[in-house]
Tab-separated table of C-alpha atoms in Angstrom:
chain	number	residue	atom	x	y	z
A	1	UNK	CA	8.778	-14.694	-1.336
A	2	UNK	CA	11.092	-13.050	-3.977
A	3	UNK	CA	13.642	-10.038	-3.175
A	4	UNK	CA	14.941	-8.832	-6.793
A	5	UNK	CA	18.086	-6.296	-7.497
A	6	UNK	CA	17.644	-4.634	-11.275
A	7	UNK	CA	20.119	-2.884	-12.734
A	8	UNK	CA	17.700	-1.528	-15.372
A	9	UNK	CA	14.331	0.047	-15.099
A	10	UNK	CA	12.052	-2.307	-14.048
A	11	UNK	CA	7.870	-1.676	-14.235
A	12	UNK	CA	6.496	-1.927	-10.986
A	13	UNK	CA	2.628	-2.671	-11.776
A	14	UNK	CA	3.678	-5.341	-14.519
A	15	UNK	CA	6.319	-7.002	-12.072
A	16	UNK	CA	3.351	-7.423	-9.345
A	17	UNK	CA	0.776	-8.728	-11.735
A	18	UNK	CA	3.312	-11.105	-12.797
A	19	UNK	CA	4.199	-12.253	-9.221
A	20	UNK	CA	0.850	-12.891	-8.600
A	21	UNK	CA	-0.250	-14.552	-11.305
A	22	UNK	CA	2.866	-16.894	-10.947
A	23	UNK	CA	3.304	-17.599	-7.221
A	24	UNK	CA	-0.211	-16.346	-5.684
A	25	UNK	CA	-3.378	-19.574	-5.601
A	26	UNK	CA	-5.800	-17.513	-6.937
A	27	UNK	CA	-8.771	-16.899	-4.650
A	28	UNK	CA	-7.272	-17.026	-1.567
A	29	UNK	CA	-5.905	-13.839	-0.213
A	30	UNK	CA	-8.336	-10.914	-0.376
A	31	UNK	CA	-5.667	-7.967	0.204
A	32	UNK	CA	-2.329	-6.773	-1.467
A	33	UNK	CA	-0.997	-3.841	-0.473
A	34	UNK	CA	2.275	-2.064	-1.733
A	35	UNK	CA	4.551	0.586	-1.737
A	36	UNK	CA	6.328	1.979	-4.824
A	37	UNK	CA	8.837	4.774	-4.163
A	38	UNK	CA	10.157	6.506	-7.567
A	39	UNK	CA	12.547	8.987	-7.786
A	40	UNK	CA	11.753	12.828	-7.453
A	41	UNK	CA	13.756	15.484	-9.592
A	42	UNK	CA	14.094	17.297	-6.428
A	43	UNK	CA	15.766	16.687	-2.788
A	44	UNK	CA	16.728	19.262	0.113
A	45	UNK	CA	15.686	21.953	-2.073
A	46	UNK	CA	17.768	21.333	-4.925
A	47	UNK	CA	17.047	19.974	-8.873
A	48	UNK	CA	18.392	16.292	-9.255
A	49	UNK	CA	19.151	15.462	-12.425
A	50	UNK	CA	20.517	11.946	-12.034
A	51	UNK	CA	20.548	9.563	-9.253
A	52	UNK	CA	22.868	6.501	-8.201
A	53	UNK	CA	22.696	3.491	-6.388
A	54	UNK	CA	24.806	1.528	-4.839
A	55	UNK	CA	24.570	-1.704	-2.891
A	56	UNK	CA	26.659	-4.234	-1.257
A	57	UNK	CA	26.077	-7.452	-3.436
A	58	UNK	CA	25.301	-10.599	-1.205
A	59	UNK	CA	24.408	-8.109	2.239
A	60	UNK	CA	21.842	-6.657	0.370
A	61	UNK	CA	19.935	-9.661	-0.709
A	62	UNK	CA	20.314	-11.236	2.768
A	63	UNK	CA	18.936	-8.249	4.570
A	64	UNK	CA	15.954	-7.864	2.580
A	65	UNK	CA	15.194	-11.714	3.032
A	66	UNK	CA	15.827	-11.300	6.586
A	67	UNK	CA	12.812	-8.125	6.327
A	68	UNK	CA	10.932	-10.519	4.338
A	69	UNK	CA	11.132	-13.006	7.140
A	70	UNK	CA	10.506	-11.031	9.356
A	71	UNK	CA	7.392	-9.632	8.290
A	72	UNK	CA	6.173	-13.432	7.519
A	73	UNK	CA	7.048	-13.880	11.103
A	74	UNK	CA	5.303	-11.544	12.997
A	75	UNK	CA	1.819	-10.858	10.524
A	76	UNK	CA	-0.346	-13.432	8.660
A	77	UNK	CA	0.803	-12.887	5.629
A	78	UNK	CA	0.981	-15.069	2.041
A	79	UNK	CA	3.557	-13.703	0.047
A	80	UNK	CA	5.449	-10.654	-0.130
A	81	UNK	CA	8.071	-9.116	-3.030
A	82	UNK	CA	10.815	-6.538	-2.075
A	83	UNK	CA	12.490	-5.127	-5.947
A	84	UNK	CA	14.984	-2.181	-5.686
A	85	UNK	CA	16.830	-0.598	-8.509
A	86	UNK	CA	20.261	-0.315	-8.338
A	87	UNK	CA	22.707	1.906	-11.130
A	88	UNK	CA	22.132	4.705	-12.572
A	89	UNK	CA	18.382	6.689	-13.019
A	90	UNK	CA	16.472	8.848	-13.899
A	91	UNK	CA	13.219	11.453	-12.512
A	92	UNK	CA	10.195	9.060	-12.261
A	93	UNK	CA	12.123	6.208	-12.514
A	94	UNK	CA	10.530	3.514	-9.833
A	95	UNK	CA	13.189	2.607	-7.151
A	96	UNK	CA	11.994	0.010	-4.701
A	97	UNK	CA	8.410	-2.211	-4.961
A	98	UNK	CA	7.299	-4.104	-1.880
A	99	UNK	CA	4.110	-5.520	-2.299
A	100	UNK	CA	2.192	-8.292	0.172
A	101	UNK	CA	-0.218	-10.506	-0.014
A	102	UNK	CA	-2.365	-11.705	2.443
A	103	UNK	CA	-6.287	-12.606	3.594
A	104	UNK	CA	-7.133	-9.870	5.135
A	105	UNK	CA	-5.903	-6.322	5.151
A	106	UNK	CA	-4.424	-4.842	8.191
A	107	UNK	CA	-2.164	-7.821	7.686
A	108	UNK	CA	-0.824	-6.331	4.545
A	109	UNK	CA	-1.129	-3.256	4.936
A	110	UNK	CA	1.313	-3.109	8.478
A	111	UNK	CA	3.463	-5.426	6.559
A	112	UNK	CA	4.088	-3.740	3.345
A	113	UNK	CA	4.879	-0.797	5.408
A	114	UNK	CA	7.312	-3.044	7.664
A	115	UNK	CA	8.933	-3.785	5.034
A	116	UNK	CA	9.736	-0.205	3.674
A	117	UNK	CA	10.729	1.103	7.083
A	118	UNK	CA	13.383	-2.035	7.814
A	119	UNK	CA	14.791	-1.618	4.321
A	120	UNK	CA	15.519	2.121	4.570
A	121	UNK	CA	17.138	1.622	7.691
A	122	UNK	CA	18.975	-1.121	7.513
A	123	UNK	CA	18.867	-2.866	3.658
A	124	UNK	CA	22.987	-1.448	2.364
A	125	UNK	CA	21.988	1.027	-0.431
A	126	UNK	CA	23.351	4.040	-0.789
A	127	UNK	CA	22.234	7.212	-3.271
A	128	UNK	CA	24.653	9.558	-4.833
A	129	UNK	CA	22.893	12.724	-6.913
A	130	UNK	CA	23.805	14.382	-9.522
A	131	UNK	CA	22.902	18.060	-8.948
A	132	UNK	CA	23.723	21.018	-11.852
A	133	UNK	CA	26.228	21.886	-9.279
A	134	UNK	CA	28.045	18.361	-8.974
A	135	UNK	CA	27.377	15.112	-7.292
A	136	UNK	CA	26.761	14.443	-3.676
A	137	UNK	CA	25.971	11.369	-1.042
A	138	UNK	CA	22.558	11.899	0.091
A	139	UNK	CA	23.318	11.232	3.979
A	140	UNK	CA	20.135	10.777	5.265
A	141	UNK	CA	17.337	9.601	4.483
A	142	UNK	CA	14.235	12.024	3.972
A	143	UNK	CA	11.127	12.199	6.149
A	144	UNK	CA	8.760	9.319	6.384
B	1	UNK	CA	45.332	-15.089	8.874
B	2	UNK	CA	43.206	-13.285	6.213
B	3	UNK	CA	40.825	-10.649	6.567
B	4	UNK	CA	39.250	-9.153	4.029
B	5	UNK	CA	38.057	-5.151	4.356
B	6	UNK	CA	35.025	-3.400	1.761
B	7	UNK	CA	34.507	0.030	1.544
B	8	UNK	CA	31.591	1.514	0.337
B	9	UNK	CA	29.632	4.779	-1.222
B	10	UNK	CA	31.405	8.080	0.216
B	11	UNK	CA	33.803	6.098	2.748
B	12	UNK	CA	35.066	4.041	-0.444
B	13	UNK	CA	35.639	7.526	-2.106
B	14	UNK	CA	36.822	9.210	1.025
B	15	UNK	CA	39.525	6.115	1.751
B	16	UNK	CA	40.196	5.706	-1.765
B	17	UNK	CA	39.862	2.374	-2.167
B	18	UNK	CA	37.191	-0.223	-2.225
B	19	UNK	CA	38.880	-3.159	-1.244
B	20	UNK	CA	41.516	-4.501	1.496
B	21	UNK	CA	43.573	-7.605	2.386
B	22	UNK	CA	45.115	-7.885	6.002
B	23	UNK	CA	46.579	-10.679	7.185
B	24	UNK	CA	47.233	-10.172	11.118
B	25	UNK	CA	49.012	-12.757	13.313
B	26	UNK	CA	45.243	-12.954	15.358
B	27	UNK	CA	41.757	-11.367	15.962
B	28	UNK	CA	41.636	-7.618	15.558
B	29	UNK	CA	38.729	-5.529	16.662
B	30	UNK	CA	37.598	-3.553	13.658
B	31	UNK	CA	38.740	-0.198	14.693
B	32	UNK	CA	42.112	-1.977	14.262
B	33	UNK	CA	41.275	-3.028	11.311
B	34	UNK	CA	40.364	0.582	9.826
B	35	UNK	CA	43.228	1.642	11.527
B	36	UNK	CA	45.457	-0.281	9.992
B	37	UNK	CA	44.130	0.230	6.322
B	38	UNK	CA	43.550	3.662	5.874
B	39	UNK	CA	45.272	6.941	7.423
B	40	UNK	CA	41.837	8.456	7.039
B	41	UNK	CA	40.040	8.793	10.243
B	42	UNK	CA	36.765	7.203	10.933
B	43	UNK	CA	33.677	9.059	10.820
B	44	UNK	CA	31.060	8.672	13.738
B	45	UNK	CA	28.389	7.194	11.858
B	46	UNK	CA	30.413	4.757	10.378
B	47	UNK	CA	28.603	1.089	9.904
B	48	UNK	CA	30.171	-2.125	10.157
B	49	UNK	CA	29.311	-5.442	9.248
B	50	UNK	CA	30.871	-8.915	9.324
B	51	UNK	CA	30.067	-11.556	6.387
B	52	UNK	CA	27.187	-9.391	6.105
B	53	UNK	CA	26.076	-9.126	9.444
B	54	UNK	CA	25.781	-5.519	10.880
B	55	UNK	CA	28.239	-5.241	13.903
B	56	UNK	CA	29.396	-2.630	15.997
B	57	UNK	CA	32.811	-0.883	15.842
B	58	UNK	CA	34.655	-3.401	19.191
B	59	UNK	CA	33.575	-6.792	17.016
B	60	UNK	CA	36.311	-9.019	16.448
B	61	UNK	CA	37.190	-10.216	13.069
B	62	UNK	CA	39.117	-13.610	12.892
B	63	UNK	CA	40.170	-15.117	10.114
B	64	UNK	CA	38.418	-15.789	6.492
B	65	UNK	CA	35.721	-12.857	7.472
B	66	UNK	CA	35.008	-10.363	5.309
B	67	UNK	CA	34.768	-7.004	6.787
B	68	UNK	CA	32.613	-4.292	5.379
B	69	UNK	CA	32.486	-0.294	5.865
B	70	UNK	CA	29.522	2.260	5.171
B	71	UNK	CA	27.995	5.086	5.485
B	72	UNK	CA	24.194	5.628	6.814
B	73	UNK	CA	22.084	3.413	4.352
B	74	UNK	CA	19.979	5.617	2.243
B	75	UNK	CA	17.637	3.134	-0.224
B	76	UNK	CA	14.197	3.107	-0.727
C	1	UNK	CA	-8.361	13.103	-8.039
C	2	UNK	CA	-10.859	10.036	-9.141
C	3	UNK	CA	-13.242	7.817	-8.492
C	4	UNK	CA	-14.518	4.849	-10.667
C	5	UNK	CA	-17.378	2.319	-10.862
C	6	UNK	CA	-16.690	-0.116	-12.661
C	7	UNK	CA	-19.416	-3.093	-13.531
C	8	UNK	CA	-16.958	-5.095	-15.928
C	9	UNK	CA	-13.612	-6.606	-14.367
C	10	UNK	CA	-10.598	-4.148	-14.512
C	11	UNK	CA	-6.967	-4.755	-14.187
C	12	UNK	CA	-5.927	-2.785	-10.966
C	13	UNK	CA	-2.381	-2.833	-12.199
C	14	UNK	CA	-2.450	-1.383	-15.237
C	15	UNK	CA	-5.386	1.187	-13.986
C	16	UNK	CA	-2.941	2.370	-11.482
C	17	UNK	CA	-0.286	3.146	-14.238
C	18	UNK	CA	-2.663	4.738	-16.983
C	19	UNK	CA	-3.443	6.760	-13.877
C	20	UNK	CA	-0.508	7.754	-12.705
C	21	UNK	CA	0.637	8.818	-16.581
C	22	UNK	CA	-2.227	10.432	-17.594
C	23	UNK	CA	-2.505	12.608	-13.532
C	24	UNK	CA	0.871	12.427	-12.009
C	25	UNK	CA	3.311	14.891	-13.004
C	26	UNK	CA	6.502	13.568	-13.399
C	27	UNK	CA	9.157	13.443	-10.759
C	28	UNK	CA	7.123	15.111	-8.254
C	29	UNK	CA	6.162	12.291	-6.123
C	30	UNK	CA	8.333	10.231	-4.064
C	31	UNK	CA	5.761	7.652	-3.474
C	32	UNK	CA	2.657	5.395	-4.424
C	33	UNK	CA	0.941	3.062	-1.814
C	34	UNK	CA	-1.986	1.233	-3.068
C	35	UNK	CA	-4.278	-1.180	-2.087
C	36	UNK	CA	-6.360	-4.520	-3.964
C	37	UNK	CA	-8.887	-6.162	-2.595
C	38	UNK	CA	-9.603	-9.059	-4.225
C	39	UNK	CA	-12.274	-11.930	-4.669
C	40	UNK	CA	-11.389	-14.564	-2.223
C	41	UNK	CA	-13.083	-18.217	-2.933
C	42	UNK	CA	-14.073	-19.049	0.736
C	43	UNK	CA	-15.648	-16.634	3.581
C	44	UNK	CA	-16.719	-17.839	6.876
C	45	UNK	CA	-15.543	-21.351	6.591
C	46	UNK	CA	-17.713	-22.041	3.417
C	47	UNK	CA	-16.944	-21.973	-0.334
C	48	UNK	CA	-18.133	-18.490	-2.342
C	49	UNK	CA	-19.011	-19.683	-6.162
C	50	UNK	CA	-19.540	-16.111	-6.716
C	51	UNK	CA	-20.339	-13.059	-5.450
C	52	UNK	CA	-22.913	-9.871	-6.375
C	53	UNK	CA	-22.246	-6.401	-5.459
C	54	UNK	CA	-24.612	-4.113	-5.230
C	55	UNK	CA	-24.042	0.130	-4.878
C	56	UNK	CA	-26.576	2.998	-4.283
C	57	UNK	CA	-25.367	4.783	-7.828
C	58	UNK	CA	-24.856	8.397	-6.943
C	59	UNK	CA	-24.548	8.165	-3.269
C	60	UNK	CA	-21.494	5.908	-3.635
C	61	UNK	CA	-19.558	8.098	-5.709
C	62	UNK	CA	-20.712	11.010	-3.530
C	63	UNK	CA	-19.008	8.606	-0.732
C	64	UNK	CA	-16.279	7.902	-2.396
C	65	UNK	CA	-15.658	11.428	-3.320
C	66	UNK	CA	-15.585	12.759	0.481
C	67	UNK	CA	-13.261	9.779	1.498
C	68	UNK	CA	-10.837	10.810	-1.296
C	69	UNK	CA	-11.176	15.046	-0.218
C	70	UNK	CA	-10.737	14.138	3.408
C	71	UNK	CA	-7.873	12.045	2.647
C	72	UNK	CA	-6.487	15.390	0.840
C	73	UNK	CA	-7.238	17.288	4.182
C	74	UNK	CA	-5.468	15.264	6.716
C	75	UNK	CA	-2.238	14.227	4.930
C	76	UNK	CA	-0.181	16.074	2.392
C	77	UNK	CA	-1.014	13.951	-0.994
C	78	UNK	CA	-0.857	14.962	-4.363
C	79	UNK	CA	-3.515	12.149	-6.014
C	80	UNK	CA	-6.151	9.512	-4.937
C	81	UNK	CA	-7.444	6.643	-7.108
C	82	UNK	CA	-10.738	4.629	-6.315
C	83	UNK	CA	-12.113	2.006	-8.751
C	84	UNK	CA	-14.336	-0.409	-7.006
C	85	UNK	CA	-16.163	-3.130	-8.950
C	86	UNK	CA	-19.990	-3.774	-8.701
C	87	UNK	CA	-22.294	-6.703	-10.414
C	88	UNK	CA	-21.358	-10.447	-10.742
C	89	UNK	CA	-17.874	-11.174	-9.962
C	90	UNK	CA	-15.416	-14.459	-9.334
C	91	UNK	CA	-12.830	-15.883	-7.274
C	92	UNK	CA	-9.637	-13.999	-7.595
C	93	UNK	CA	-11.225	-10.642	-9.459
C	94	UNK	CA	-10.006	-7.585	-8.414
C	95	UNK	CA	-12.935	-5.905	-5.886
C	96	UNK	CA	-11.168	-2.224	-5.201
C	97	UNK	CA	-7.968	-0.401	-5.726
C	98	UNK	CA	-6.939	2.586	-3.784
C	99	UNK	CA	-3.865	4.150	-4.341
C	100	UNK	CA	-2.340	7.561	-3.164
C	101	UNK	CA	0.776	9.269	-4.752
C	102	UNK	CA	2.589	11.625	-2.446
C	103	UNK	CA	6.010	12.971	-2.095
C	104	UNK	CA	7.001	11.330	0.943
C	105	UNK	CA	5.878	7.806	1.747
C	106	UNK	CA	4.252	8.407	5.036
C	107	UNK	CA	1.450	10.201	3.876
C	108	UNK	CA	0.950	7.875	1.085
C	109	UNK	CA	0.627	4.767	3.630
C	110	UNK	CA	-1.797	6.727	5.840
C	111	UNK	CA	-3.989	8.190	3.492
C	112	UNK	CA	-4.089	4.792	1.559
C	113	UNK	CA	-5.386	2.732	4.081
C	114	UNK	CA	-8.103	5.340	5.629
C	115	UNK	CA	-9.348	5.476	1.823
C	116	UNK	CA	-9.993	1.472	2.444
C	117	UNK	CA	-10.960	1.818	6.486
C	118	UNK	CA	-13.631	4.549	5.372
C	119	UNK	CA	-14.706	3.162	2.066
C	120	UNK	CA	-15.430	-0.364	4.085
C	121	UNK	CA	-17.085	1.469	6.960
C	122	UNK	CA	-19.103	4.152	4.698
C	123	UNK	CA	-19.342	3.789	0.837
C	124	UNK	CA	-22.970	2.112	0.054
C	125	UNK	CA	-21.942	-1.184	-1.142
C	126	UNK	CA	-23.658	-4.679	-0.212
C	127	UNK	CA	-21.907	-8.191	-1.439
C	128	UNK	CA	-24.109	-10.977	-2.007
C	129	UNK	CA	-22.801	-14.481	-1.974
C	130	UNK	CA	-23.450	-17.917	-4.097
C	131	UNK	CA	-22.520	-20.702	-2.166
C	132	UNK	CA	-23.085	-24.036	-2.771
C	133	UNK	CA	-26.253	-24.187	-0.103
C	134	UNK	CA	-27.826	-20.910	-2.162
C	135	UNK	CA	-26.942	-17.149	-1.895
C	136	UNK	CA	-26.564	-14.936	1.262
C	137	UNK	CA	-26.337	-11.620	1.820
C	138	UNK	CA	-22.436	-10.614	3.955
C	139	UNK	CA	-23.691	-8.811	6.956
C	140	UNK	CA	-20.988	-7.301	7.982
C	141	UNK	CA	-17.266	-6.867	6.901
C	142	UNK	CA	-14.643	-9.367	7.436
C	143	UNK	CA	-11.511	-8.534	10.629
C	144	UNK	CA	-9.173	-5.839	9.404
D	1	UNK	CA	-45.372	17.269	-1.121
D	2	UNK	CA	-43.652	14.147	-2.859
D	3	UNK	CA	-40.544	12.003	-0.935
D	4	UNK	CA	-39.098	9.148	-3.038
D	5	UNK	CA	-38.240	6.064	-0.502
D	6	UNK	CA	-35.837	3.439	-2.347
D	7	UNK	CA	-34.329	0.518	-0.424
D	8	UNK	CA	-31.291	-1.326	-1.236
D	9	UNK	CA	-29.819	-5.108	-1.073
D	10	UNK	CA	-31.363	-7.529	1.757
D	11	UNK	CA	-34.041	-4.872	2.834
D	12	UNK	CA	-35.073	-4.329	-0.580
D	13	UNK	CA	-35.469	-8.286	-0.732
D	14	UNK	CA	-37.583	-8.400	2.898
D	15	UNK	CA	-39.434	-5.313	1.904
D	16	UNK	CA	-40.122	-6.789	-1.401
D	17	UNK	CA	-39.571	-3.601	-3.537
D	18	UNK	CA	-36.902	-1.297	-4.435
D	19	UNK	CA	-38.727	2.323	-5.080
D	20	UNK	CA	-41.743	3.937	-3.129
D	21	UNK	CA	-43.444	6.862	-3.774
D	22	UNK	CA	-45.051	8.791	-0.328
D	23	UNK	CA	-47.491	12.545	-0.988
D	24	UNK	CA	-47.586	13.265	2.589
D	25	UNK	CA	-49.366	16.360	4.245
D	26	UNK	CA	-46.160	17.570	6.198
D	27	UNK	CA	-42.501	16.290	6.528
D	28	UNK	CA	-42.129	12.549	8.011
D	29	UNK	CA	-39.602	11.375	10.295
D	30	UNK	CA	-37.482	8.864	8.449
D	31	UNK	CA	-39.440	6.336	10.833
D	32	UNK	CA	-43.246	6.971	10.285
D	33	UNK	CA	-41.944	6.888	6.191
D	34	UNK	CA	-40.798	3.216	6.987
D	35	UNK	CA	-44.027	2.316	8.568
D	36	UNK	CA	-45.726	3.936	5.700
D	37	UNK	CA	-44.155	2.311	3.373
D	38	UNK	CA	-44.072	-1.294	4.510
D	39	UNK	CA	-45.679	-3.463	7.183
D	40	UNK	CA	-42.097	-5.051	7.484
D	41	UNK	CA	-40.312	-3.943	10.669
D	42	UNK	CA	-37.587	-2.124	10.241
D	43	UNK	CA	-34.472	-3.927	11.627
D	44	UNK	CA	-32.501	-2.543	14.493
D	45	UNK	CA	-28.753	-1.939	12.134
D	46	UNK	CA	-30.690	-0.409	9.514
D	47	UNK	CA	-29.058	2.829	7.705
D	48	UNK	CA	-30.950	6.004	5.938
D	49	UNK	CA	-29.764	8.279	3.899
D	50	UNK	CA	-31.746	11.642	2.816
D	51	UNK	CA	-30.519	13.116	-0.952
D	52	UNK	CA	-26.945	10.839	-0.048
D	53	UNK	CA	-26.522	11.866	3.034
D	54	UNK	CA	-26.385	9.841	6.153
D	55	UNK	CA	-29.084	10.986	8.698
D	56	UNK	CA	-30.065	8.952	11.703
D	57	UNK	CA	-33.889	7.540	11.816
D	58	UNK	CA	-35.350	10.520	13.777
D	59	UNK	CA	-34.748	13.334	10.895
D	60	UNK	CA	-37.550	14.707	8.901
D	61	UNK	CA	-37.860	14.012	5.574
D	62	UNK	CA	-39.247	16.937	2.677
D	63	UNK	CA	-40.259	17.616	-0.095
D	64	UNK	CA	-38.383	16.405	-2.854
D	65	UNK	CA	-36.261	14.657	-0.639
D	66	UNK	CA	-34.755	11.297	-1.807
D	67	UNK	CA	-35.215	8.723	1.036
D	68	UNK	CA	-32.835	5.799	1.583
D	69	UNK	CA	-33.023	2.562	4.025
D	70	UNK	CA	-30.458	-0.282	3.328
D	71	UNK	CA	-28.297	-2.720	5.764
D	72	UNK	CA	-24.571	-2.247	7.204
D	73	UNK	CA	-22.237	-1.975	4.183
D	74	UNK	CA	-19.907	-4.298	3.716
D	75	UNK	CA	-17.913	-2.808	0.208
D	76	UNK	CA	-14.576	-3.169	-0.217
């Protein structure tokens, strides 16, 4: 189980291969599913041109353990890996990974999405955009 | 005693600072504790946690804890 | 939109990103769920050496095809990947990827995982196993 | 009138070939083909398929058509 801030563009697909081939026995789970959500040049009808992220250093960490835990907890799951960007990006830049492993699927499929639904709710991050018209807090989160 | 207050995102910028230091004779709840370190008035949806622990708005803080405010969480 | 057959190993990782530079446009979508199934080294309490998958060519990619437009039907996506591996294959080889890029995340989980629910329930494949004993034929699909 | 019959993974094995070639007088229910075909009996979860399309064992084959019989799938 790994939870990873980066304050610089990470590559999602390379950063799960690389999990896996370090921490997963190979040949024993049969599923991984993830989630990778990137960032769109667009939000509430309006061109974004830069986004920023904050977090709370130390509560952030501990709350997406705690969602890790919790996930190990309640499905059958192997592994799982929670990475979330943090500082300054830009359109198409990836913003959060959460990937699981497991043996079967439903397992890591329910999980993986666990994971993204406790960490938008309760993991302390906080986007700022930069619009052509200024910056603004985003103050909700968009649609599931 | 020593209590220690965070603000972050748009309640750091609306307070206008990102960090406190009270030191009150005992516990305070932490609407004291906002009270007493900014003029500003607290928005609804504020959130509140203690040593990193979400709380709600009545908890008391005692002494060594680090209180933090926030906005709605918006990661992901 | 695609769908792949692929009779050599392929690295679901990096398919996913050629993919999603080559068909995504940039900064449109919010969000990539995705799906490996992978080789697992044991199935029904015995040891798999290896394991043979066979396809109907043609009526699997037809399959495979319908999965992927009635995934576009019922859930606002922009892009669905399929690559599914047939012929001789070992522990810990990738078996399938699907993966569905959307703007918000909800569609992306849904869509992803009835891809995999349909594909296991209707694309003509058949897995053969080696075990120790001799081969077998899997007849049926493992628990979700 | 021509139908091509082709059978797939552990049927192919018990029927002991993979292609079959029928020049019927009319169409054929996807059942009589079987029993044409092979003096194996076709088992209970078997699937057909006419040109790639799932049909159940009742439909009538044509001419031209492409026949299919093969067991549960289990891709993925």
């Amino acid at each position: 189980m790994a939870v990873e801030i980066h304050a610089q563009a990470f590559d999602p697909w390379q950063a799960m291969q690389h999990y896996q081939q370090q921490h997963i026995t190979p040949g024993k789970h049969g599923a991984c599913a993830s989630f990778i959500g990137s960032m769109r040049d667009f939000n509430e009808g309006d061109d974004v041109k830069t986004l920023s992220l904050e977090h709370y250093p130390g509560m952030t960490e501990k709350y997406l353990e705690k969602i890790c835990d919790e996930a190990r907890s309640r499905w059958d799951i192997m592994d799982c890996l929670i990475i979330h960007r943090v500082g300054e990006m830009h359109p198409n830049d990836p913003i959060v990974l959460t990937a699981v492993w497991s043996a079967h699927r439903g397992a890591a499929f329910d999980a993986c999405r666990y994971l993204m639904e406790e960490l938008k709710s309760r993991a302390p991050f906080w986007k700022k955009e930069t619009l052509k018209q200024g910056e603004r807090w985003v103050d909700h989160n968009t649609q599931e | 005693m020593t209590i220690t207050v965070k603000f972050f995102a748009s309640l750091r910028e609306r307070v206008g600072k990102a960090e406190a230091r009270l030191t009150p004779a005992s516990g305070m709840s932490l609407q004291e504790i906002w009270q007493q370190t900014t003029p500003v008035a607290m928005p609804d949806n504020t959130l509140c946690a203690v040593n990193m622990e979400y709380v709600d708005h009545n908890h008391i803080a005692r002494d060594g804890d680090e209180v933090a405010f926030f906005p709605p969480v918006t990661g992901g």
